[in-house]
mmCIF file of C-alpha atoms in Angstrom:
data_model
loop_
_atom_site.group_PDB
_atom_site.id
_atom_site.type_symbol
_atom_site.label_atom_id
_atom_site.label_comp_id
_atom_site.label_asym_id
_atom_site.label_seq_id
_atom_site.Cartn_x
_atom_site.Cartn_y
_atom_site.Cartn_z
ATOM 1 C CA MET W 1 131.116 136.253 88.197
ATOM 2 C CA ILE W 2 129.650 132.818 88.133
ATOM 3 C CA SER W 3 130.812 130.381 90.497
ATOM 4 C CA GLU W 4 132.187 126.970 89.344
ATOM 5 C CA SER W 5 129.368 125.244 91.011
ATOM 6 C CA ALA W 6 126.719 127.297 89.016
ATOM 7 C CA LEU W 7 128.773 126.932 85.867
ATOM 8 C CA LEU W 8 128.669 123.267 86.359
ATOM 9 C CA ILE W 9 124.842 123.038 86.764
ATOM 10 C CA LEU W 10 124.489 124.972 83.647
ATOM 11 C CA GLU W 11 126.815 122.831 81.578
ATOM 12 C CA LEU W 12 124.866 119.839 82.843
ATOM 13 C CA ALA W 13 121.533 121.691 82.267
ATOM 14 C CA GLY W 14 122.740 122.010 78.582
ATOM 15 C CA ILE W 15 123.897 118.449 78.192
ATOM 16 C CA ALA W 16 120.665 117.319 79.296
ATOM 17 C CA PHE W 17 118.870 119.490 76.753
ATOM 18 C CA ILE W 18 120.591 118.170 73.737
ATOM 19 C CA PHE W 19 120.088 114.391 75.231
ATOM 20 C CA ALA W 20 116.445 115.308 75.509
ATOM 21 C CA GLY W 21 116.164 117.026 72.340
ATOM 22 C CA LEU W 22 117.061 113.979 70.084
ATOM 23 C CA PRO W 23 113.962 111.880 70.739
ATOM 24 C CA LEU W 24 111.622 114.881 71.208
ATOM 25 C CA LEU W 25 112.447 115.961 67.655
ATOM 26 C CA TYR W 26 111.983 112.571 66.381
ATOM 27 C CA LEU W 27 108.487 112.264 67.891
ATOM 28 C CA LEU W 28 107.506 115.780 66.985
ATOM 29 C CA ARG W 29 108.061 114.624 63.129
ATOM 30 C CA LYS W 30 105.464 111.808 63.436
ATOM 31 C CA LYS W 31 101.996 112.136 62.739
ATOM 32 C CA GLY W 32 98.687 110.915 64.392
ATOM 33 C CA MET W 33 99.317 112.308 68.176
ATOM 34 C CA ASP W 34 99.385 115.802 69.559
ATOM 35 C CA VAL W 35 102.479 117.120 70.992
ATOM 36 C CA PHE W 36 101.437 116.345 74.467
ATOM 37 C CA GLN W 37 100.931 112.769 73.912
ATOM 38 C CA LYS W 38 103.924 112.431 72.012
ATOM 39 C CA LEU W 39 105.667 113.778 74.660
ATOM 40 C CA ASN W 40 104.273 111.382 77.099
ATOM 41 C CA TRP W 41 105.564 108.364 75.024
ATOM 42 C CA ALA W 42 108.650 109.980 74.561
ATOM 43 C CA VAL W 43 109.471 110.170 78.253
ATOM 44 C CA VAL W 44 108.276 106.533 78.613
ATOM 45 C CA PHE W 45 110.609 105.062 76.069
ATOM 46 C CA LEU W 46 113.465 107.208 77.176
ATOM 47 C CA THR W 47 112.780 105.972 80.768
ATOM 48 C CA PHE W 48 113.105 102.404 79.770
ATOM 49 C CA ASP W 49 116.472 103.289 78.010
ATOM 50 C CA LEU W 50 117.485 104.698 81.245
ATOM 51 C CA ILE W 51 116.713 101.633 83.178
ATOM 52 C CA LEU W 52 118.657 99.573 80.539
ATOM 53 C CA PHE W 53 121.644 101.778 80.645
ATOM 54 C CA GLY W 54 121.064 101.996 84.764
ATOM 55 C CA ALA W 55 121.439 98.168 84.874
ATOM 56 C CA PHE W 56 124.652 98.454 82.528
ATOM 57 C CA THR W 57 126.151 101.146 84.618
ATOM 58 C CA ARG W 58 125.322 98.491 87.957
ATOM 59 C CA LEU W 59 126.720 95.280 85.875
ATOM 60 C CA SER W 60 129.944 96.992 84.508
ATOM 61 C CA ASP W 61 130.813 98.335 88.190
ATOM 62 C CA SER W 62 130.669 101.769 86.848
ATOM 63 C CA GLY W 63 128.630 103.280 89.520
ATOM 64 C CA LEU W 64 131.288 105.126 91.071
ATOM 65 C CA GLY W 65 133.232 105.938 87.683
ATOM 66 C CA CYS W 66 132.775 109.173 88.612
ATOM 67 C CA PRO W 67 132.872 109.257 92.459
ATOM 68 C CA ASP W 68 131.483 113.043 92.910
ATOM 69 C CA TRP W 69 128.064 114.151 92.149
ATOM 70 C CA PRO W 70 126.410 115.494 90.092
ATOM 71 C CA GLY W 71 129.403 116.180 88.089
ATOM 72 C CA CYS W 72 132.818 114.059 87.739
ATOM 73 C CA TYR W 73 135.478 115.701 89.848
ATOM 74 C CA GLY W 74 133.816 119.066 89.590
ATOM 75 C CA THR W 75 133.390 119.111 86.099
ATOM 76 C CA SER W 76 130.528 118.409 83.505
ATOM 77 C CA ASN W 77 132.097 115.546 81.705
ATOM 78 C CA PRO W 78 135.055 113.220 81.785
ATOM 79 C CA LEU W 79 137.119 115.117 79.234
ATOM 80 C CA ARG W 80 137.485 117.764 81.723
ATOM 81 C CA ALA W 81 138.737 115.461 84.355
ATOM 82 C CA MET W 82 140.784 113.172 82.641
ATOM 83 C CA GLU W 83 143.917 114.097 84.595
ATOM 84 C CA GLU W 84 142.079 112.953 87.705
ATOM 85 C CA ILE W 85 140.444 109.591 86.065
ATOM 86 C CA ARG W 86 143.817 108.529 84.779
ATOM 87 C CA ALA W 87 145.477 109.145 88.175
ATOM 88 C CA ALA W 88 143.172 107.134 89.837
ATOM 89 C CA GLU W 89 143.011 104.638 87.178
ATOM 90 C CA ALA W 90 147.005 104.255 87.663
ATOM 91 C CA ALA W 91 146.911 103.860 91.246
ATOM 92 C CA MET W 92 143.984 101.109 90.914
ATOM 93 C CA PRO W 93 143.767 99.703 87.484
ATOM 94 C CA THR W 94 140.973 97.367 88.200
ATOM 95 C CA GLY W 95 139.238 99.994 90.610
ATOM 96 C CA PRO W 96 135.993 101.676 90.520
ATOM 97 C CA VAL W 97 137.582 104.450 88.524
ATOM 98 C CA THR W 98 138.631 104.174 84.869
ATOM 99 C CA VAL W 99 137.993 106.564 81.627
ATOM 100 C CA PHE W 100 135.271 103.950 80.621
ATOM 101 C CA LYS W 101 133.530 103.653 83.928
ATOM 102 C CA ALA W 102 133.360 107.583 84.400
ATOM 103 C CA TRP W 103 131.928 107.727 80.770
ATOM 104 C CA VAL W 104 129.163 105.010 81.390
ATOM 105 C CA GLU W 105 128.437 106.570 84.768
ATOM 106 C CA MET W 106 128.237 110.132 83.304
ATOM 107 C CA ILE W 107 126.191 109.103 80.239
ATOM 108 C CA HIS W 108 123.849 107.271 82.800
ATOM 109 C CA ARG W 109 123.357 110.937 84.552
ATOM 110 C CA TYR W 110 123.050 112.597 81.323
ATOM 111 C CA LEU W 111 120.080 110.444 80.415
ATOM 112 C CA ALA W 112 118.476 110.740 83.826
ATOM 113 C CA MET W 113 118.947 114.693 83.695
ATOM 114 C CA SER W 114 117.216 114.610 79.816
ATOM 115 C CA VAL W 115 114.183 112.596 81.474
ATOM 116 C CA GLY W 116 113.797 115.075 84.099
ATOM 117 C CA VAL W 117 113.943 117.951 81.519
ATOM 118 C CA LEU W 118 111.248 116.391 79.534
ATOM 119 C CA ILE W 119 109.282 115.879 82.696
ATOM 120 C CA ILE W 120 109.616 119.866 83.344
ATOM 121 C CA ILE W 121 108.350 120.611 79.589
ATOM 122 C CA GLN W 122 105.175 117.964 80.262
ATOM 123 C CA VAL W 123 104.263 120.115 83.170
ATOM 124 C CA VAL W 124 104.360 123.241 81.333
ATOM 125 C CA LEU W 125 102.394 121.978 78.232
ATOM 126 C CA ALA W 126 99.998 120.164 81.070
ATOM 127 C CA PHE W 127 98.743 123.534 81.923
ATOM 128 C CA LYS W 128 97.883 124.534 78.660
ATOM 129 C CA GLN W 129 95.906 121.675 77.918
ATOM 130 C CA ILE W 130 91.872 122.329 77.747
ATOM 131 C CA GLY W 131 89.056 120.032 78.465
ATOM 132 C CA ALA W 132 88.408 117.425 80.758
ATOM 133 C CA GLN W 133 91.668 116.242 80.470
ATOM 134 C CA ARG W 134 93.292 119.289 82.003
ATOM 135 C CA GLN W 135 93.212 118.350 85.247
ATOM 136 C CA LEU W 136 94.623 115.038 84.985
ATOM 137 C CA ALA W 137 97.306 116.208 82.765
ATOM 138 C CA ILE W 138 98.362 118.860 85.534
ATOM 139 C CA GLN W 139 98.188 116.355 88.552
ATOM 140 C CA GLY W 140 99.889 113.943 86.749
ATOM 141 C CA SER W 141 102.713 115.369 85.430
ATOM 142 C CA LEU W 142 103.346 117.078 89.015
ATOM 143 C CA PHE W 143 103.345 113.625 90.257
ATOM 144 C CA LEU W 144 105.828 112.647 87.964
ATOM 145 C CA LEU W 145 107.883 115.587 88.604
ATOM 146 C CA GLY W 146 108.029 114.746 92.237
ATOM 147 C CA LEU W 147 108.913 111.190 91.484
ATOM 148 C CA VAL W 148 111.680 112.126 89.360
ATOM 149 C CA CYS W 149 113.066 114.486 91.688
ATOM 150 C CA LEU W 150 112.798 111.798 94.370
ATOM 151 C CA GLN W 151 114.943 109.260 92.305
ATOM 152 C CA GLY W 152 117.518 112.032 91.614
ATOM 153 C CA VAL W 153 118.089 111.928 95.345
ATOM 154 C CA PHE W 154 118.521 108.330 95.414
ATOM 155 C CA GLY W 155 120.866 108.672 92.208
ATOM 156 C CA ALA W 156 123.110 111.132 94.423
ATOM 157 C CA TRP W 157 122.920 108.583 97.397
ATOM 158 C CA THR W 158 123.954 105.719 95.130
ATOM 159 C CA VAL W 159 127.077 107.517 94.731
ATOM 160 C CA THR W 160 127.749 109.511 97.856
ATOM 161 C CA LEU W 161 127.015 106.301 100.396
ATOM 162 C CA LYS W 162 128.995 103.894 98.013
ATOM 163 C CA LEU W 163 126.646 101.880 96.230
ATOM 164 C CA GLN W 164 124.904 100.876 99.691
ATOM 165 C CA PRO W 165 122.701 97.784 98.465
ATOM 166 C CA ILE W 166 119.230 99.087 99.964
ATOM 167 C CA ILE W 167 120.247 102.810 97.942
ATOM 168 C CA VAL W 168 120.804 101.046 94.842
ATOM 169 C CA SER W 169 118.048 98.607 95.162
ATOM 170 C CA MET W 170 115.388 101.151 95.812
ATOM 171 C CA HIS W 171 116.725 103.302 93.284
ATOM 172 C CA LEU W 172 116.068 100.708 90.770
ATOM 173 C CA ILE W 173 112.489 100.102 92.360
ATOM 174 C CA LEU W 174 111.817 103.987 91.954
ATOM 175 C CA ALA W 175 112.916 103.602 88.441
ATOM 176 C CA LEU W 176 110.423 101.021 87.648
ATOM 177 C CA ILE W 177 107.680 103.007 89.538
ATOM 178 C CA LEU W 178 108.359 106.247 88.056
ATOM 179 C CA PHE W 179 108.198 104.046 84.368
ATOM 180 C CA SER W 180 104.840 102.516 85.116
ATOM 181 C CA SER W 181 103.292 105.758 86.171
ATOM 182 C CA MET W 182 104.554 107.270 82.888
ATOM 183 C CA VAL W 183 103.066 104.813 81.051
ATOM 184 C CA TRP W 184 100.065 105.010 82.743
ATOM 185 C CA PHE W 185 99.749 108.729 82.456
ATOM 186 C CA ALA W 186 100.641 108.174 78.673
ATOM 187 C CA GLN W 187 97.900 105.867 78.195
ATOM 188 C CA ARG W 188 95.440 107.812 80.330
ATOM 189 C CA ASN W 189 95.869 110.913 78.037
ATOM 190 C CA ASP W 190 96.078 109.002 74.443
ATOM 191 C CA SER W 191 92.657 108.931 72.877
ATOM 192 C CA LYS W 192 93.654 105.555 70.686
ATOM 193 C CA THR W 193 94.203 103.488 74.285
ATOM 194 C CA ILE W 194 90.770 101.686 74.345
ATOM 195 C CA SER W 195 87.466 101.732 72.885
ATOM 196 C CA SER W 196 84.237 101.615 74.430
ATOM 197 C CA LYS W 197 83.418 98.293 72.889
ATOM 198 C CA ALA W 198 86.621 96.869 74.540
ATOM 199 C CA GLN W 199 85.287 97.696 78.030
ATOM 200 C CA ASP W 200 82.531 95.794 77.719
ATOM 201 C CA LYS W 201 84.339 92.593 78.480
ATOM 202 C CA SER W 202 87.134 93.874 80.789
ATOM 203 C CA LEU W 203 89.833 92.213 82.766
ATOM 204 C CA PRO W 204 89.450 92.145 86.956
ATOM 205 C CA ILE W 205 91.566 94.934 88.264
ATOM 206 C CA ALA W 206 92.405 92.755 91.163
ATOM 207 C CA TRP W 207 94.325 90.117 89.087
ATOM 208 C CA ILE W 208 96.251 92.654 87.655
ATOM 209 C CA ALA W 209 97.118 94.665 90.931
ATOM 210 C CA PHE W 210 98.186 91.452 92.487
ATOM 211 C CA ALA W 211 100.471 90.405 89.696
ATOM 212 C CA THR W 212 101.952 93.731 89.572
ATOM 213 C CA ILE W 213 102.730 93.495 93.320
ATOM 214 C CA ALA W 214 104.006 90.181 92.944
ATOM 215 C CA LEU W 215 106.265 91.290 90.042
ATOM 216 C CA LEU W 216 107.964 94.140 91.993
ATOM 217 C CA ILE W 217 108.435 92.047 94.968
ATOM 218 C CA GLN W 218 110.219 89.676 92.729
ATOM 219 C CA ILE W 219 111.969 92.873 90.964
ATOM 220 C CA PHE W 220 113.413 93.927 94.573
ATOM 221 C CA LEU W 221 114.663 90.482 95.267
ATOM 222 C CA GLY W 222 116.481 90.394 92.136
ATOM 223 C CA ALA W 223 117.900 93.754 92.729
ATOM 224 C CA TRP W 224 119.155 92.770 96.183
ATOM 225 C CA VAL W 225 120.551 89.556 94.612
ATOM 226 C CA SER W 226 122.482 91.935 92.209
ATOM 227 C CA THR W 227 123.511 94.971 94.350
ATOM 228 C CA ASN W 228 124.681 92.061 96.906
ATOM 229 C CA TYR W 229 126.672 90.648 94.036
ATOM 230 C CA ALA W 230 125.061 87.244 94.970
ATOM 231 C CA VAL W 231 124.380 86.274 91.398
ATOM 232 C CA LEU W 232 127.076 83.402 91.611
ATOM 233 C CA ALA W 233 126.230 82.513 95.531
ATOM 234 C CA CYS W 234 124.600 79.511 94.169
ATOM 235 C CA PRO W 235 127.006 78.077 91.280
ATOM 236 C CA ASP W 236 124.507 75.309 90.290
ATOM 237 C CA PHE W 237 120.846 74.946 88.985
ATOM 238 C CA PRO W 238 118.468 73.887 89.967
ATOM 239 C CA THR W 239 120.106 72.873 93.437
ATOM 240 C CA CYS W 240 121.851 75.837 95.111
ATOM 241 C CA MET W 241 125.439 74.491 96.645
ATOM 242 C CA GLY W 242 124.306 70.869 96.049
ATOM 243 C CA ALA W 243 120.860 71.423 97.966
ATOM 244 C CA TRP W 244 117.507 72.111 97.647
ATOM 245 C CA TYR W 245 117.482 74.123 100.901
ATOM 246 C CA PRO W 246 121.263 75.025 101.490
ATOM 247 C CA ALA W 247 122.499 76.620 105.061
ATOM 248 C CA MET W 248 120.985 79.988 105.866
ATOM 249 C CA ASP W 249 121.342 83.083 107.371
ATOM 250 C CA TRP W 250 118.678 85.104 107.176
ATOM 251 C CA GLN W 251 119.597 87.672 109.672
ATOM 252 C CA ASN W 252 122.599 89.162 107.510
ATOM 253 C CA ALA W 253 120.866 88.349 103.774
ATOM 254 C CA PHE W 254 118.251 91.061 104.561
ATOM 255 C CA TYR W 255 119.736 93.392 107.286
ATOM 256 C CA LEU W 256 119.092 96.190 104.993
ATOM 257 C CA TRP W 257 121.042 99.262 106.346
ATOM 258 C CA ARG W 258 124.766 98.097 105.839
ATOM 259 C CA ASP W 259 127.378 98.926 103.708
ATOM 260 C CA LEU W 260 128.329 96.824 100.172
ATOM 261 C CA GLY W 261 130.080 93.486 101.381
ATOM 262 C CA MET W 262 129.397 94.150 104.805
ATOM 263 C CA ALA W 263 127.250 92.076 107.420
ATOM 264 C CA LYS W 264 125.273 93.566 110.216
ATOM 265 C CA SER W 265 128.202 93.416 112.589
ATOM 266 C CA GLY W 266 130.608 95.555 110.461
ATOM 267 C CA GLU W 267 132.242 92.462 109.424
ATOM 268 C CA ALA W 268 132.477 90.864 105.810
ATOM 269 C CA ILE W 269 128.945 89.430 104.977
ATOM 270 C CA PRO W 270 128.912 85.496 105.304
ATOM 271 C CA MET W 271 128.625 83.403 102.059
ATOM 272 C CA THR W 272 125.635 81.493 103.489
ATOM 273 C CA ALA W 273 123.945 85.091 103.883
ATOM 274 C CA LEU W 274 124.629 85.674 99.971
ATOM 275 C CA VAL W 275 123.535 81.929 99.368
ATOM 276 C CA THR W 276 120.313 83.257 101.186
ATOM 277 C CA ILE W 277 119.677 86.345 99.196
ATOM 278 C CA HIS W 278 120.044 84.287 95.627
ATOM 279 C CA TRP W 279 117.673 81.112 96.929
ATOM 280 C CA THR W 280 115.082 83.705 97.896
ATOM 281 C CA HIS W 281 114.896 85.012 94.691
ATOM 282 C CA ARG W 282 114.782 81.645 92.870
ATOM 283 C CA VAL W 283 111.830 80.721 95.129
ATOM 284 C CA GLY W 284 110.313 84.099 94.644
ATOM 285 C CA ALA W 285 110.592 83.663 90.755
ATOM 286 C CA ILE W 286 108.422 80.394 90.947
ATOM 287 C CA PHE W 287 105.529 82.339 92.992
ATOM 288 C CA ALA W 288 105.495 85.433 90.872
ATOM 289 C CA SER W 289 106.067 83.507 87.428
ATOM 290 C CA THR W 290 102.672 81.541 88.584
ATOM 291 C CA ILE W 291 100.653 84.419 89.080
ATOM 292 C CA LEU W 292 102.093 85.996 85.747
ATOM 293 C CA LEU W 293 101.381 82.942 84.043
ATOM 294 C CA LEU W 294 97.521 82.803 85.089
ATOM 295 C CA LEU W 295 97.111 86.223 84.493
ATOM 296 C CA ALA W 296 98.943 85.767 80.989
ATOM 297 C CA ILE W 297 96.607 82.799 80.362
ATOM 298 C CA LYS W 298 93.330 84.661 81.094
ATOM 299 C CA ALA W 299 94.430 87.704 78.893
ATOM 300 C CA VAL W 300 95.014 85.402 76.198
ATOM 301 C CA ARG W 301 92.016 83.428 76.093
ATOM 302 C CA HIS W 302 90.007 86.612 76.295
ATOM 303 C CA SER W 303 87.682 87.229 72.667
ATOM 304 C CA GLN W 304 89.431 90.839 72.479
ATOM 305 C CA ALA W 305 92.494 90.836 70.692
ATOM 306 C CA SER W 306 93.508 93.856 72.151
ATOM 307 C CA ILE W 307 93.725 92.226 75.352
ATOM 308 C CA SER W 308 95.023 88.997 74.349
ATOM 309 C CA ILE W 309 98.076 90.343 72.503
ATOM 310 C CA TRP W 310 99.334 91.921 75.755
ATOM 311 C CA GLY W 311 98.893 88.168 77.321
ATOM 312 C CA LYS W 312 101.029 86.676 74.605
ATOM 313 C CA ALA W 313 103.690 89.234 75.056
ATOM 314 C CA ILE W 314 103.662 88.484 78.950
ATOM 315 C CA LEU W 315 104.206 84.696 78.071
ATOM 316 C CA ALA W 316 106.989 85.328 75.554
ATOM 317 C CA LEU W 317 108.555 87.674 78.122
ATOM 318 C CA LEU W 318 108.424 85.203 80.800
ATOM 319 C CA ALA W 319 110.112 82.571 79.073
ATOM 320 C CA LEU W 320 112.537 85.208 78.350
ATOM 321 C CA GLN W 321 112.787 85.634 81.983
ATOM 322 C CA ILE W 322 113.442 82.041 82.728
ATOM 323 C CA ILE W 323 116.116 81.390 80.247
ATOM 324 C CA THR W 324 118.100 84.695 81.133
ATOM 325 C CA GLY W 325 117.651 83.786 84.757
ATOM 326 C CA ILE W 326 119.011 80.554 84.404
ATOM 327 C CA SER W 327 121.569 81.562 81.803
ATOM 328 C CA ASN W 328 123.004 83.821 84.575
ATOM 329 C CA VAL W 329 124.003 81.230 86.633
ATOM 330 C CA VAL W 330 124.920 78.490 84.355
ATOM 331 C CA PHE W 331 127.179 80.868 81.981
ATOM 332 C CA GLN W 332 128.265 82.574 85.007
ATOM 333 C CA TRP W 333 126.612 86.129 84.656
ATOM 334 C CA PRO W 334 127.176 87.083 81.269
ATOM 335 C CA LEU W 335 126.329 90.893 80.538
ATOM 336 C CA VAL W 336 123.982 90.421 77.892
ATOM 337 C CA ALA W 337 121.710 87.842 79.722
ATOM 338 C CA ALA W 338 121.687 90.162 82.652
ATOM 339 C CA LEU W 339 120.562 93.135 80.633
ATOM 340 C CA LEU W 340 118.005 91.167 79.125
ATOM 341 C CA HIS W 341 116.816 89.918 82.514
ATOM 342 C CA THR W 342 116.408 93.455 83.837
ATOM 343 C CA GLY W 343 114.874 94.788 80.374
ATOM 344 C CA GLY W 344 112.525 91.783 80.545
ATOM 345 C CA ALA W 345 111.225 92.580 84.280
ATOM 346 C CA ALA W 346 110.572 96.383 83.022
ATOM 347 C CA ALA W 347 108.954 95.146 79.909
ATOM 348 C CA ILE W 348 106.700 92.713 81.670
ATOM 349 C CA LEU W 349 105.556 95.609 83.640
ATOM 350 C CA PHE W 350 104.925 97.958 80.761
ATOM 351 C CA CYS W 351 102.581 95.006 79.765
ATOM 352 C CA LEU W 352 100.541 94.816 82.980
ATOM 353 C CA VAL W 353 100.135 98.586 83.149
ATOM 354 C CA ARG W 354 98.696 98.750 79.484
ATOM 355 C CA LEU W 355 96.661 95.931 80.357
ATOM 356 C CA SER W 356 95.061 98.025 82.900
ATOM 357 C CA ALA W 357 93.482 100.072 80.211
ATOM 358 C CA TRP W 358 90.975 97.094 79.781
ATOM 359 C CA SER W 359 90.439 96.656 83.634
ATOM 360 C CA ASP W 360 87.177 96.857 85.373
ATOM 361 C CA CYS W 361 88.656 100.206 87.166
ATOM 362 C CA SER W 362 87.910 103.282 85.331
ATOM 363 C CA PHE W 363 90.680 104.769 87.739
ATOM 364 C CA PHE W 364 93.030 102.568 86.119
ATOM 365 C CA SER W 365 91.170 102.356 82.990
ATOM 366 C CA GLY W 366 90.915 105.871 81.996
ATOM 367 C CA ARG W 367 87.325 105.306 80.973
ATOM 368 C CA ASP W 368 86.101 108.546 81.436
ATOM 369 C CA VAL W 369 88.795 110.448 79.301
ATOM 370 C CA ALA W 370 88.573 108.047 76.609
ATOM 371 C CA SER W 371 84.832 108.053 76.433
ATOM 372 C CA GLN W 372 84.622 111.780 76.053
ATOM 373 C CA ARG W 373 87.074 111.718 73.761
ATOM 374 C CA LEU W 374 85.564 109.078 71.568
ATOM 375 C CA SER W 375 82.083 110.156 71.843
#
C-alpha cells in the first residue's frame, strides 16, 4: 500500500508535469528550432516567470501560506487542506496563513517543480544529442539539474526556517544564477545565436563580467532590503531620514545568521539597522548603475546592430529600475512597482548574458559550437 508521503509526492509530480507541459506544447508547435533548443528556451522563460511569481509570493507575505513542505498541511493542494487553512486564518486573520496566501505559495511551488521536470527532460534529451555539441549539452544540463536541486533545498529552508533573511535572499540569488546559466546554455546550443561576422568586432568579456558581478551584488543588497522589510526604513528621497548619512548600525544590519526581525543579540532589530540596509542599497545602486550605463553606452555605439540593441535594452531597463526604485519609497512600496523592480533586475541580467555571446572569450560566446554549425 502506498504511504501518505509517497502519495503526496506522486500527486505533486503530476501537477508539476501539467505545469511543465503547457509551455512545452506551445514551443513544440513553433518552427525554426529543434526540440532541444525549444526546450532550452522554454526553461529560460518559465524560470523568468518563476522569479516574478516568487517575488509576488514574497511581497504578498505568502511565503508561509503553507507552513510545511513540500505539500500544504500534508496534502498536494490547498483544496484538500481547507479545514486547517481556514482554522489558521480564523485564529489570525492577518497572519501568514490564509486561503489566498496558501494558493499563492503552492502555485509558486508548482512552477518551481515544473522547471525541475523540464530540466530532467533536458538531461534525457542531452544524451541523445549528436555531434560536437553533445558533450556541452550533457555537461550543461547536468549542471543545471544540480543547480535546480540546490535551489529546491533553499526553497524548503525558506519555509522550515521561517523566512530567515539570508535564506530567502540566497534563494533569490540562486534563482538568478540558475536563470542566467540557463540563458547562457540556451544560446550556446542555439545555432542562430551569433555569426562569425559578428564576432569580428566583439566586446571585452571583462566589461560584461564586471557589470554582471556588480549587478548581482546590487541584487543581493536589494533582496536584503526586501527580506528584512527595510523598504520604508528611509521614508524620504533622495535623503534618508532627512540626512545624506543618517545614524547607522552596521553590526546588526549585515549580521547574516539571524531570524526575521531579530538582531544579533536575539532582540528586535533596531530601526537604525534597517536604515543602514536601505541606505546601502541606494549607494550600491549608484555604483551598479554607473557600471551598467558605461557598458550599455559602449554596446549602443558598437557598429553591429545585434550588439547595440542589447545596449539599448539595458538603458531602457536601467531607467525602469530607477523609476520603480524611487516609486517604492515615494508611493510606499506599491506591489506593481516592487514586482517590476525585481523583473527589471532579472531582465538586465538576461541582457548581459546575451551580450556575452559577442564577447572576446569563446567560452562565453560559444564560438566553437556556432562556427561548426554555421560552416
